Backbone as JSON Lines, residues from 0, in Angstrom:
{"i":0,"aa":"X","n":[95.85,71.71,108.12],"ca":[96.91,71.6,107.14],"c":[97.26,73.01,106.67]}
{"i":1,"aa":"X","n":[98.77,73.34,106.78],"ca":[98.92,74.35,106.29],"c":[100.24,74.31,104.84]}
{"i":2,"aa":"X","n":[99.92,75.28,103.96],"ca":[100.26,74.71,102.35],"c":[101.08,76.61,102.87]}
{"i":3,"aa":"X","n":[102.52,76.56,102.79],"ca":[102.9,77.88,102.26],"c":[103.74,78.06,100.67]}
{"i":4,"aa":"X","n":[103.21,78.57,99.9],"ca":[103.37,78.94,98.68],"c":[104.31,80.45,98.06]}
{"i":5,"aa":"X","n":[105.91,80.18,98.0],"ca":[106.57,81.24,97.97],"c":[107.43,81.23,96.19]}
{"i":6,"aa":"X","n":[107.95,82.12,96.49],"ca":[108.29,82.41,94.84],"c":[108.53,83.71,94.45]}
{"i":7,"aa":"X","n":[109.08,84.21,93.55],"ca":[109.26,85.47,93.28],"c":[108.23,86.08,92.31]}
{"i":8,"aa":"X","n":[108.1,87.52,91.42],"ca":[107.01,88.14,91.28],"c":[107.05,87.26,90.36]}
{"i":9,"aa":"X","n":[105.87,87.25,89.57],"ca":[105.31,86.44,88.8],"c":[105.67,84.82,88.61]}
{"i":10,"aa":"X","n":[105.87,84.27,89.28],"ca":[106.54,82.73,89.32],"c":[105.39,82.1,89.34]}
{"i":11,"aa":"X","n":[103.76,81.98,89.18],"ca":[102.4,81.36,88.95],"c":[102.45,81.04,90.29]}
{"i":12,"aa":"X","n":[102.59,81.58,91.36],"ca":[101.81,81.32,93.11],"c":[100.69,81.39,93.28]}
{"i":13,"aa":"X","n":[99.85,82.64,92.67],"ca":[98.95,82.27,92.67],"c":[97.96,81.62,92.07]}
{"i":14,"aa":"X","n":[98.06,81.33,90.9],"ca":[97.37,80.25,89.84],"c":[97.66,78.74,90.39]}
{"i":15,"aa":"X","n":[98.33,78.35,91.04],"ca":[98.94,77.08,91.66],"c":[98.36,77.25,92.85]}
{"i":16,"aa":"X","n":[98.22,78.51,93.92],"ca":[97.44,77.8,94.96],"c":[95.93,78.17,94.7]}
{"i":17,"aa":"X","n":[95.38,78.68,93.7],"ca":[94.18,78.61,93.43],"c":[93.65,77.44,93.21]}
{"i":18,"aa":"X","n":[94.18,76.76,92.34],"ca":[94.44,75.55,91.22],"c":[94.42,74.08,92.85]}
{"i":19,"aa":"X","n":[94.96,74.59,93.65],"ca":[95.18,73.8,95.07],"c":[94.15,73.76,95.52]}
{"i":20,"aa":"X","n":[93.55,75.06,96.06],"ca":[92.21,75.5,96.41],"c":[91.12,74.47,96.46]}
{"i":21,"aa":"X","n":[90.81,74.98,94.87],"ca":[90.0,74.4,94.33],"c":[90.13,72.37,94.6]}
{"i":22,"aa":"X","n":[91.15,71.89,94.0],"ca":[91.63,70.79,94.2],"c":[90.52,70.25,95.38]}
{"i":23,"aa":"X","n":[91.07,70.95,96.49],"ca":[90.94,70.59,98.11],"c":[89.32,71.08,98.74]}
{"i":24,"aa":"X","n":[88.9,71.72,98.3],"ca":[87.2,72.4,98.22],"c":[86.67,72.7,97.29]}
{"i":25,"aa":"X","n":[85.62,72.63,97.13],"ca":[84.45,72.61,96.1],"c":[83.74,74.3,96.54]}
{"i":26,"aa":"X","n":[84.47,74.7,97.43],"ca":[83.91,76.42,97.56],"c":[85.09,76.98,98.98]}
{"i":27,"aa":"X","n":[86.37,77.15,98.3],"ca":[86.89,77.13,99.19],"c":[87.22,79.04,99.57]}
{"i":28,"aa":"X","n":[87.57,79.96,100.43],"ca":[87.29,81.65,100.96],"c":[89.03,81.74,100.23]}
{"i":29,"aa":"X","n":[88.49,83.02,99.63],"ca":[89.96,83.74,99.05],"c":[90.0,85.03,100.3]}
{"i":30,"aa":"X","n":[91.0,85.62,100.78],"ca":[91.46,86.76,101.77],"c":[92.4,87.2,100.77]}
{"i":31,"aa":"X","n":[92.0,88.25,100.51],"ca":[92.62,89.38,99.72],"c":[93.33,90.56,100.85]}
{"i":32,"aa":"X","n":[94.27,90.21,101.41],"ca":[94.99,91.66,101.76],"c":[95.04,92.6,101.92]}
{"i":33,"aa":"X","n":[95.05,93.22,100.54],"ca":[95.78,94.24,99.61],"c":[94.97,95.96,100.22]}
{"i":34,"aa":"X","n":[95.39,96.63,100.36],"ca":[94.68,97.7,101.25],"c":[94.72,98.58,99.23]}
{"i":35,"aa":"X","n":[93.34,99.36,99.51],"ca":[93.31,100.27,98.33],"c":[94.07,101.27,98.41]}
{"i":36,"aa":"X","n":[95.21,101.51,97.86],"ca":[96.27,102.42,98.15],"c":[95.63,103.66,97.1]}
{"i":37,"aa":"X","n":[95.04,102.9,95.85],"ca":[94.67,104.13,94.8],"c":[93.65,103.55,93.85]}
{"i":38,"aa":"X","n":[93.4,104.51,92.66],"ca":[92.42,103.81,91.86],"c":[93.45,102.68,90.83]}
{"i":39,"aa":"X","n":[94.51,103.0,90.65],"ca":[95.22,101.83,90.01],"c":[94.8,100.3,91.02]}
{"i":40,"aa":"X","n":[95.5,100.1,91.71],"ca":[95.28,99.12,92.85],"c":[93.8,98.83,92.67]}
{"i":41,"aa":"X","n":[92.95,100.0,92.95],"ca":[91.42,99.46,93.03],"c":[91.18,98.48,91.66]}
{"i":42,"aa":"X","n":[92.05,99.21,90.31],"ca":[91.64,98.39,89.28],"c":[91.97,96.71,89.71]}
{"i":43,"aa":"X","n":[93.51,96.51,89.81],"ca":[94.34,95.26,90.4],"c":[93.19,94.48,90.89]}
{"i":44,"aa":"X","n":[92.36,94.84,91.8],"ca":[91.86,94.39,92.76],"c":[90.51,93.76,91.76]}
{"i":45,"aa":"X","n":[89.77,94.54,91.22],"ca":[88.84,94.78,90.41],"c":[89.34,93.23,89.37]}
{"i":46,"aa":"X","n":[90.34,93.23,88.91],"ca":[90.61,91.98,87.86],"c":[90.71,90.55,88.5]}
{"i":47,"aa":"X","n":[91.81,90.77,89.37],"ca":[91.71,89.73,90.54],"c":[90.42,88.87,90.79]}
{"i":48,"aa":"X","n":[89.71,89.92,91.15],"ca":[88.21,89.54,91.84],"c":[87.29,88.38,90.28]}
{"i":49,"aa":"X","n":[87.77,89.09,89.4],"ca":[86.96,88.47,87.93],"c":[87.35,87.45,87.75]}
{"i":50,"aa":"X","n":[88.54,87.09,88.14],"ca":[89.23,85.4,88.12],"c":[89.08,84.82,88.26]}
{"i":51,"aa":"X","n":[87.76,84.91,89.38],"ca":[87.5,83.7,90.63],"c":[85.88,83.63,90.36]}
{"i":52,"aa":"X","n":[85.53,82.7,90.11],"ca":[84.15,82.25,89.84],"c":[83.22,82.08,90.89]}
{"i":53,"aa":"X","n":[81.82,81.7,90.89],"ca":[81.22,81.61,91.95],"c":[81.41,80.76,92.7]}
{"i":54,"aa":"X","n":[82.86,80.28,92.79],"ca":[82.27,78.95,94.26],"c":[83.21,79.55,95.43]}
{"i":55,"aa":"X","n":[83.33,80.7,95.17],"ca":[84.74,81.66,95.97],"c":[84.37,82.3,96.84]}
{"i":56,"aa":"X","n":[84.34,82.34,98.0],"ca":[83.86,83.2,98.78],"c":[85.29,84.32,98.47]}
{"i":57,"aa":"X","n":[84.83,85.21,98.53],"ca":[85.71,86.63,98.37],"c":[85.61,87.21,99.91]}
{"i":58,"aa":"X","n":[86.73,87.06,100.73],"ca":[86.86,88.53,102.07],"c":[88.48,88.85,102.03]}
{"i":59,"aa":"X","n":[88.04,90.56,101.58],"ca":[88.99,91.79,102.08],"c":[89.12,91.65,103.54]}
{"i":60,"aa":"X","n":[90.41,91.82,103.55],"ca":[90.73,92.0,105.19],"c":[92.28,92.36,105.13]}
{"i":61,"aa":"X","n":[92.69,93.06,105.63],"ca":[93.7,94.04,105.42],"c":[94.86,93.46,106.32]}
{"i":62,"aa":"X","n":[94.17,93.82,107.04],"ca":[95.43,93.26,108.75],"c":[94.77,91.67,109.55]}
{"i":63,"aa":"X","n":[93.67,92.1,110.15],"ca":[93.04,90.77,111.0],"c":[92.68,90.05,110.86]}
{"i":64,"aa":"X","n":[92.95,88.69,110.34],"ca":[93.0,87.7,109.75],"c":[92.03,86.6,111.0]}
{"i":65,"aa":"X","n":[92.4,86.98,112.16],"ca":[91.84,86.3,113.38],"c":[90.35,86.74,113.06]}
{"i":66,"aa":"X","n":[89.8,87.75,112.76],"ca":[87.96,87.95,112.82],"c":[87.18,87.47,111.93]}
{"i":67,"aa":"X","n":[88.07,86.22,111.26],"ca":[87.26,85.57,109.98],"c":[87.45,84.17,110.36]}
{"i":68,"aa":"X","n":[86.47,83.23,110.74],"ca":[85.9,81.79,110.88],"c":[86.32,81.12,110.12]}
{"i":69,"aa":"X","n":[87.92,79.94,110.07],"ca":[88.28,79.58,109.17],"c":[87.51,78.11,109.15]}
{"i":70,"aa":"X","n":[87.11,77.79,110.38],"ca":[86.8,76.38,111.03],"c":[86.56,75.73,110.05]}
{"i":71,"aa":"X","n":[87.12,73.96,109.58],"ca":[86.34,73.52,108.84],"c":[86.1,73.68,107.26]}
{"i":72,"aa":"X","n":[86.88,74.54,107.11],"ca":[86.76,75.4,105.7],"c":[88.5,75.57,105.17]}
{"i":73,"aa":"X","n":[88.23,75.77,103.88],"ca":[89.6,75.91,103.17],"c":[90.19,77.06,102.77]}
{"i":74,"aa":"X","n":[90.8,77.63,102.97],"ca":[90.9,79.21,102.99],"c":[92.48,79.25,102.07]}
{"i":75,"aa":"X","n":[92.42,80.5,101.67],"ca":[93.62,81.0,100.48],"c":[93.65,82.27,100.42]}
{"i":76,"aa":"X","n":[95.09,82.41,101.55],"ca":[95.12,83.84,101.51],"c":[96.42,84.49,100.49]}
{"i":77,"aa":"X","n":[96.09,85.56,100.16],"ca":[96.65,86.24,98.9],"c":[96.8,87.95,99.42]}
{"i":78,"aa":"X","n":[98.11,87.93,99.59],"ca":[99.45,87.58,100.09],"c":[99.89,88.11,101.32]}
{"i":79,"aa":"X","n":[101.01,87.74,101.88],"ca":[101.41,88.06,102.66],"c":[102.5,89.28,102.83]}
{"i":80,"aa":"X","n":[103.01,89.41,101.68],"ca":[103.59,90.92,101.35],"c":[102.67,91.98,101.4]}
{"i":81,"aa":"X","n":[101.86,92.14,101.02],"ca":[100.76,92.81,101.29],"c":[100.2,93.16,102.15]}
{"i":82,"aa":"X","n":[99.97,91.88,103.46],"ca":[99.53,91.93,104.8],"c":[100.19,92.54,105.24]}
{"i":83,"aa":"X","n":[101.95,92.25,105.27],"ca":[102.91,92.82,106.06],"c":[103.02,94.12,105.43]}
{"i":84,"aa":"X","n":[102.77,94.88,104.35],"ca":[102.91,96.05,104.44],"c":[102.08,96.71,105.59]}
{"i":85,"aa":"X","n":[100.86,96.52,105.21],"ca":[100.01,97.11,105.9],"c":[100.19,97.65,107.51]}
{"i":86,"aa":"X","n":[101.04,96.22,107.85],"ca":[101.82,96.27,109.79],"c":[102.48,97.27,109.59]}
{"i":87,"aa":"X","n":[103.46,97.03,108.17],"ca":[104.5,97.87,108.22],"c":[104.25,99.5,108.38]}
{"i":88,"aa":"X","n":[103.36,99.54,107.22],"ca":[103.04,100.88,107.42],"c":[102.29,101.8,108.48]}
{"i":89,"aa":"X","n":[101.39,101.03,109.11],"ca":[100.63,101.73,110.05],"c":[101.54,101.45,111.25]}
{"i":90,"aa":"X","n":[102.34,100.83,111.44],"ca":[103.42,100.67,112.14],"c":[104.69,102.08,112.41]}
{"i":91,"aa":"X","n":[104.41,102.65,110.75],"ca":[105.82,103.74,110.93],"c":[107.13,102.66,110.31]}
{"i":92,"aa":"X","n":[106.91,101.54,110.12],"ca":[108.7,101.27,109.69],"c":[108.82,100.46,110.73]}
{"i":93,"aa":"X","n":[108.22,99.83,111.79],"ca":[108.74,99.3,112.96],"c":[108.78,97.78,112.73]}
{"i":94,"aa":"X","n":[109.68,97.16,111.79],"ca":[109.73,95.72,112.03],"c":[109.49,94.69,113.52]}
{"i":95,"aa":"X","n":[110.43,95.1,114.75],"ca":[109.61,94.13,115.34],"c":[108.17,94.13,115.94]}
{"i":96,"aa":"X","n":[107.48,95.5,116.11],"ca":[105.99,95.04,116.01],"c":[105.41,95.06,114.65]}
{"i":97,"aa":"X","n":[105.75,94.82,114.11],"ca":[105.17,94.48,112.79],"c":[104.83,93.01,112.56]}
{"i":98,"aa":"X","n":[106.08,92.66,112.94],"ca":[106.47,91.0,112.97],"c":[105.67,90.52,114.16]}
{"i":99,"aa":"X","n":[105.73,91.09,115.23],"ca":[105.03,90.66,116.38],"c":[103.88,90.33,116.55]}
{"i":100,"aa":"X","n":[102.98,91.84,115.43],"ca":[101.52,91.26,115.54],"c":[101.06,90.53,114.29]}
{"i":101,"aa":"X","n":[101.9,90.34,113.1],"ca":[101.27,89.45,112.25],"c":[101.65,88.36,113.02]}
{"i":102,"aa":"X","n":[102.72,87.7,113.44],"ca":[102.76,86.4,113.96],"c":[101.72,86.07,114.92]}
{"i":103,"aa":"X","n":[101.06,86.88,115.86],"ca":[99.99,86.73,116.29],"c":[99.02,86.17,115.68]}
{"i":104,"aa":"X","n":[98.71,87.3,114.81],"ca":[97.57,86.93,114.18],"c":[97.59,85.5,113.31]}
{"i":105,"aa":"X","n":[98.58,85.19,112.36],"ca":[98.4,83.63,112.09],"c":[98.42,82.77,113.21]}
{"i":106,"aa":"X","n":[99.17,82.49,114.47],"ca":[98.61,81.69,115.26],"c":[97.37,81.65,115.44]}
{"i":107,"aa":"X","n":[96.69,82.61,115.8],"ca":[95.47,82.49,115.65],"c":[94.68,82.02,115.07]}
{"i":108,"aa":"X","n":[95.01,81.83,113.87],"ca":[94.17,81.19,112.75],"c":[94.44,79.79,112.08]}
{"i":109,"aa":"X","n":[96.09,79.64,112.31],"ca":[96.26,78.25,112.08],"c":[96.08,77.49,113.28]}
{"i":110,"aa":"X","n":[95.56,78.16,114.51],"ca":[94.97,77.1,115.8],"c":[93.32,76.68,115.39]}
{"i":111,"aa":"X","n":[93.08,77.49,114.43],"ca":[91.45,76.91,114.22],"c":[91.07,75.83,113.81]}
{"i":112,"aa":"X","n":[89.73,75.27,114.48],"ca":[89.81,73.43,114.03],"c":[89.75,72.89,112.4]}
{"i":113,"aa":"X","n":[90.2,72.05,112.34],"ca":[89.84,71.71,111.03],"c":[90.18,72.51,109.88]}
{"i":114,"aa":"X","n":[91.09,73.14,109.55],"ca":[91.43,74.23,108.99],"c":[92.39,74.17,108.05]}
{"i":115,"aa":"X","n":[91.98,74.3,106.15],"ca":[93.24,74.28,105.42],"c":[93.43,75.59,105.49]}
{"i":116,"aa":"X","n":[94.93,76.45,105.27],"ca":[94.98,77.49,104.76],"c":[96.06,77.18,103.8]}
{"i":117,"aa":"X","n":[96.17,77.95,102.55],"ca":[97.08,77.93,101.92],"c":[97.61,79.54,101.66]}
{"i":118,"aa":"X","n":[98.87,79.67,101.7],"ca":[98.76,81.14,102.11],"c":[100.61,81.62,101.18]}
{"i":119,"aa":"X","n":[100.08,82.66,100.02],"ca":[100.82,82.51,99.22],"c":[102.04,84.11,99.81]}
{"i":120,"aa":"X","n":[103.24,84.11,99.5],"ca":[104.05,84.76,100.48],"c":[105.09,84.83,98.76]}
{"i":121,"aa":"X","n":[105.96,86.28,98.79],"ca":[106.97,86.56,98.04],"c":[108.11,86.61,99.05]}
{"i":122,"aa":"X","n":[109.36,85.44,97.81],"ca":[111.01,85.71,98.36],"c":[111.68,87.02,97.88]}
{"i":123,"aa":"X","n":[110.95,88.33,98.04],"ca":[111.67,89.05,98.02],"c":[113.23,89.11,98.38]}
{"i":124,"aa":"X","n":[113.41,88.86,99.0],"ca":[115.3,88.71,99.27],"c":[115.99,88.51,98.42]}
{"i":125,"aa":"X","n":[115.56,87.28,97.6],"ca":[116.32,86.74,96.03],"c":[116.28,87.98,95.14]}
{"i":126,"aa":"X","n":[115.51,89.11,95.21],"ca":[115.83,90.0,94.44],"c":[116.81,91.02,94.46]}
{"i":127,"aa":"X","n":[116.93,91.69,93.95],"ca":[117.73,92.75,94.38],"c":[117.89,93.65,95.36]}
{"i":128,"aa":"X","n":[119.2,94.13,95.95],"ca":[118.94,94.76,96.95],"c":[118.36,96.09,97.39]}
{"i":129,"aa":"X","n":[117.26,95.87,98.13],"ca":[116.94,97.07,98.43],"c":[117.8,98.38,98.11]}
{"i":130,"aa":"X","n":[117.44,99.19,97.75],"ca":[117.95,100.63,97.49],"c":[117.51,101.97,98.79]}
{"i":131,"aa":"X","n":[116.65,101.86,99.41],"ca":[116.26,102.44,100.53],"c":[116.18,101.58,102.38]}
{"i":132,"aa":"X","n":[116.54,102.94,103.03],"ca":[116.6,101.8,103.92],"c":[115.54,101.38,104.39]}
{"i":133,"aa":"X","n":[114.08,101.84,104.26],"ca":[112.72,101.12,104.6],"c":[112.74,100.27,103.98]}
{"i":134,"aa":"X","n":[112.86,100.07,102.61],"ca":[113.2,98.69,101.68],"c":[114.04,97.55,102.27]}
{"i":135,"aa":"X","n":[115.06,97.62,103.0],"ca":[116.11,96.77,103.32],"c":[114.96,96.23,104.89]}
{"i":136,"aa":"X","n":[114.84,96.88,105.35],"ca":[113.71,96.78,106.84],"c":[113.42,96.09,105.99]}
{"i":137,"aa":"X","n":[111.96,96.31,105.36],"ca":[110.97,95.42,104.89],"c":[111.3,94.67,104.61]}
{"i":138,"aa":"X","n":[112.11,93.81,103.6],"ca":[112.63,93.05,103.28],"c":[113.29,92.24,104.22]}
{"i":139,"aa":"X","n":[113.66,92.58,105.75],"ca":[114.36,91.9,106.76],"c":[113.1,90.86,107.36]}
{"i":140,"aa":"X","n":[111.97,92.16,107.43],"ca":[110.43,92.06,108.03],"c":[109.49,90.42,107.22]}
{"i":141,"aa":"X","n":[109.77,90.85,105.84],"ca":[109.65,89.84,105.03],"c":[110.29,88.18,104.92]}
{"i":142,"aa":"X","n":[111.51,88.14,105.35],"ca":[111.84,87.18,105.79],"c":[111.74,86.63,106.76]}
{"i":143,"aa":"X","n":[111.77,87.68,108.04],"ca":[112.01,86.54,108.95],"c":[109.95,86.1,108.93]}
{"i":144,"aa":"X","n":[108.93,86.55,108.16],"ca":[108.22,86.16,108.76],"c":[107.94,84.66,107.68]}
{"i":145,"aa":"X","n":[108.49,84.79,106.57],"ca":[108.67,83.76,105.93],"c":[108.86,82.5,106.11]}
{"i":146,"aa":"X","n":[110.1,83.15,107.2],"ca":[110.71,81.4,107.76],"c":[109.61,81.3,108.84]}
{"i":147,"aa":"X","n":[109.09,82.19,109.55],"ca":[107.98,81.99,110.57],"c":[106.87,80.6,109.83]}
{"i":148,"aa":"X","n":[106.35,81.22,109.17],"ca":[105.68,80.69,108.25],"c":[105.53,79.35,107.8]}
{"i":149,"aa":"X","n":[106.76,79.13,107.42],"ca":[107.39,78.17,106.57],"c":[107.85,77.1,107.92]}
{"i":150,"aa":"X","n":[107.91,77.38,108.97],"ca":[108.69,76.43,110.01],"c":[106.74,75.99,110.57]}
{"i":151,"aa":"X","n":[106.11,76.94,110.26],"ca":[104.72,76.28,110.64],"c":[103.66,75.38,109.96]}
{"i":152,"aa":"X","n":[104.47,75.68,108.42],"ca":[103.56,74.89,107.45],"c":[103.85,73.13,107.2]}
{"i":153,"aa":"X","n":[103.06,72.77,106.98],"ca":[103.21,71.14,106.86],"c":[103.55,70.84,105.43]}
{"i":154,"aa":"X","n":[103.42,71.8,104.45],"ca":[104.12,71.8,102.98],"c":[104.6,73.43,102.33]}
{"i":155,"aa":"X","n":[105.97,73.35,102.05],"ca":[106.01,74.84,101.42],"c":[106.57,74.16,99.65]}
{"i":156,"aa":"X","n":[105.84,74.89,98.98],"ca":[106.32,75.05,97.68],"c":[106.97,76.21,97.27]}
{"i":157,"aa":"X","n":[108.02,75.88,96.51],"ca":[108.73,77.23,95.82],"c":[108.28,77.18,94.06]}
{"i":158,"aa":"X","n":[107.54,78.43,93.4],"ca":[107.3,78.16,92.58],"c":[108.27,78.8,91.97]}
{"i":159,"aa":"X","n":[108.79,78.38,90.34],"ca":[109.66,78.89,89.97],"c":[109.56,78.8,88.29]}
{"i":160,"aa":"X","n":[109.37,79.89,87.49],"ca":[108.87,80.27,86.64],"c":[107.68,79.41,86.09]}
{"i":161,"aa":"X","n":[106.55,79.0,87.47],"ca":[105.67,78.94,87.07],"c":[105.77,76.98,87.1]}
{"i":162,"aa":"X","n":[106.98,76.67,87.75],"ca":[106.81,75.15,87.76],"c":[106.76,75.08,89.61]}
{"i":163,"aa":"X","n":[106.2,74.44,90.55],"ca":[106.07,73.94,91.67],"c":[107.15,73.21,92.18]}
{"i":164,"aa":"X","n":[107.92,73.75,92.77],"ca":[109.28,72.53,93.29],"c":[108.98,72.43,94.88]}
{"i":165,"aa":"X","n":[108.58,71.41,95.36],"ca":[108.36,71.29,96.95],"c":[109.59,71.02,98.01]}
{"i":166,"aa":"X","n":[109.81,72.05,98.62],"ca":[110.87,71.93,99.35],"c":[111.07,71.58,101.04]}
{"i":167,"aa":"X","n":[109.23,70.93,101.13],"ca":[108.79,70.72,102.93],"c":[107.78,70.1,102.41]}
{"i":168,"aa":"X","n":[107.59,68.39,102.97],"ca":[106.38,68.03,103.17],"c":[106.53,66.82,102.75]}
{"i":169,"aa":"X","n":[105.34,66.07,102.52],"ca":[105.6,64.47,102.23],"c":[106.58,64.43,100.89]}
{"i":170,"aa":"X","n":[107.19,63.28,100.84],"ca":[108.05,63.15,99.5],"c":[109.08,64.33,99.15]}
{"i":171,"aa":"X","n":[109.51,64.88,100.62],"ca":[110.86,65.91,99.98],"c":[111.36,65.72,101.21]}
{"i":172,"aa":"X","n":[112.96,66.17,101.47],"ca":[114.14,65.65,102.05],"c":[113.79,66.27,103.52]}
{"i":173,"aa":"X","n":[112.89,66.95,103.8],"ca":[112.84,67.96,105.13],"c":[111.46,67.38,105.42]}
């Protein structure tokens, strides 16, 4: 089962797929992203981590999402803007391998047996327009892997100031 969870910055995505998480496992793995860019971030990271109580398995993982054993287990990854920077950047700016090898890598992982992931993703687009043109890339990079995403998940929610509106999955029009 795959749960994709999108929304703009602060719209409660992640308190809702935590809140899911939990719901669905009694000790279900958080994947944190987020590469330490600085000691700010390290703090980010640092609070994050305090949120989540002991039934959480906690794994950092930056890019490869494939070298972690989802089998069987309920997993909640946090985020996918984040992930995709990371392509992006060690990439140079190159959207289609950027796009190329994250899409890899979730096949990979949503082929594993038995496997929830819930995997929370920003609609950047709805915001404003980029002002740079790496911004406008990213943001291209960002969508199309969205709809990637979203055409693979068996439920996507759009959260929206923090209320859940389901726009894929049982009991909605798609």
């Amino acid at each position: 089962m795959i749960y994709l969870i999108t929304g703009g910055e602060r719209s409660g995505k992640s308190t809702y797929a935590q809140n899911l998480a939990l719901q669905l496992s009694d000790s279900p793995i958080y994947v944190a992203t987020a590469r330490k860019w600085d000691s700010d971030f390290q703090n980010r990271i640092d609070r994050h981590q305090q949120e989540r109580d002991d039934r959480w398995t906690n794994i950092e993982k930056e890019k490869y999402l494939s070298e972690i054993d989802f089998s069987g287990k309920t997993a909640l990854i946090d985020c996918v803007t984040l992930w995709l920077t990371n392509f992006f950047v060690d990439h140079k700016n190159n959207v289609s391998l950027s796009l190329e090898e994250a899409k890899k890598e979730f096949l990979s992982i949503a082929n594993q047996e038995n496997t929830t992931l819930i995997i929370v993703t920003n609609e950047i687009g709805m915001g404003v327009h980029a002002a740079t043109e790496i911004g406008r890339k990213f943001t291209e990079l960002q969508g199309w892997m969205n709809q990637f995403l979203a055409s693979n998940a068996d439920e996507v929610v759009l959260m929206v100031s923090g209320i859940p509106v389901k726009i894929k999955g049982e009991n909605s029009k798609f």
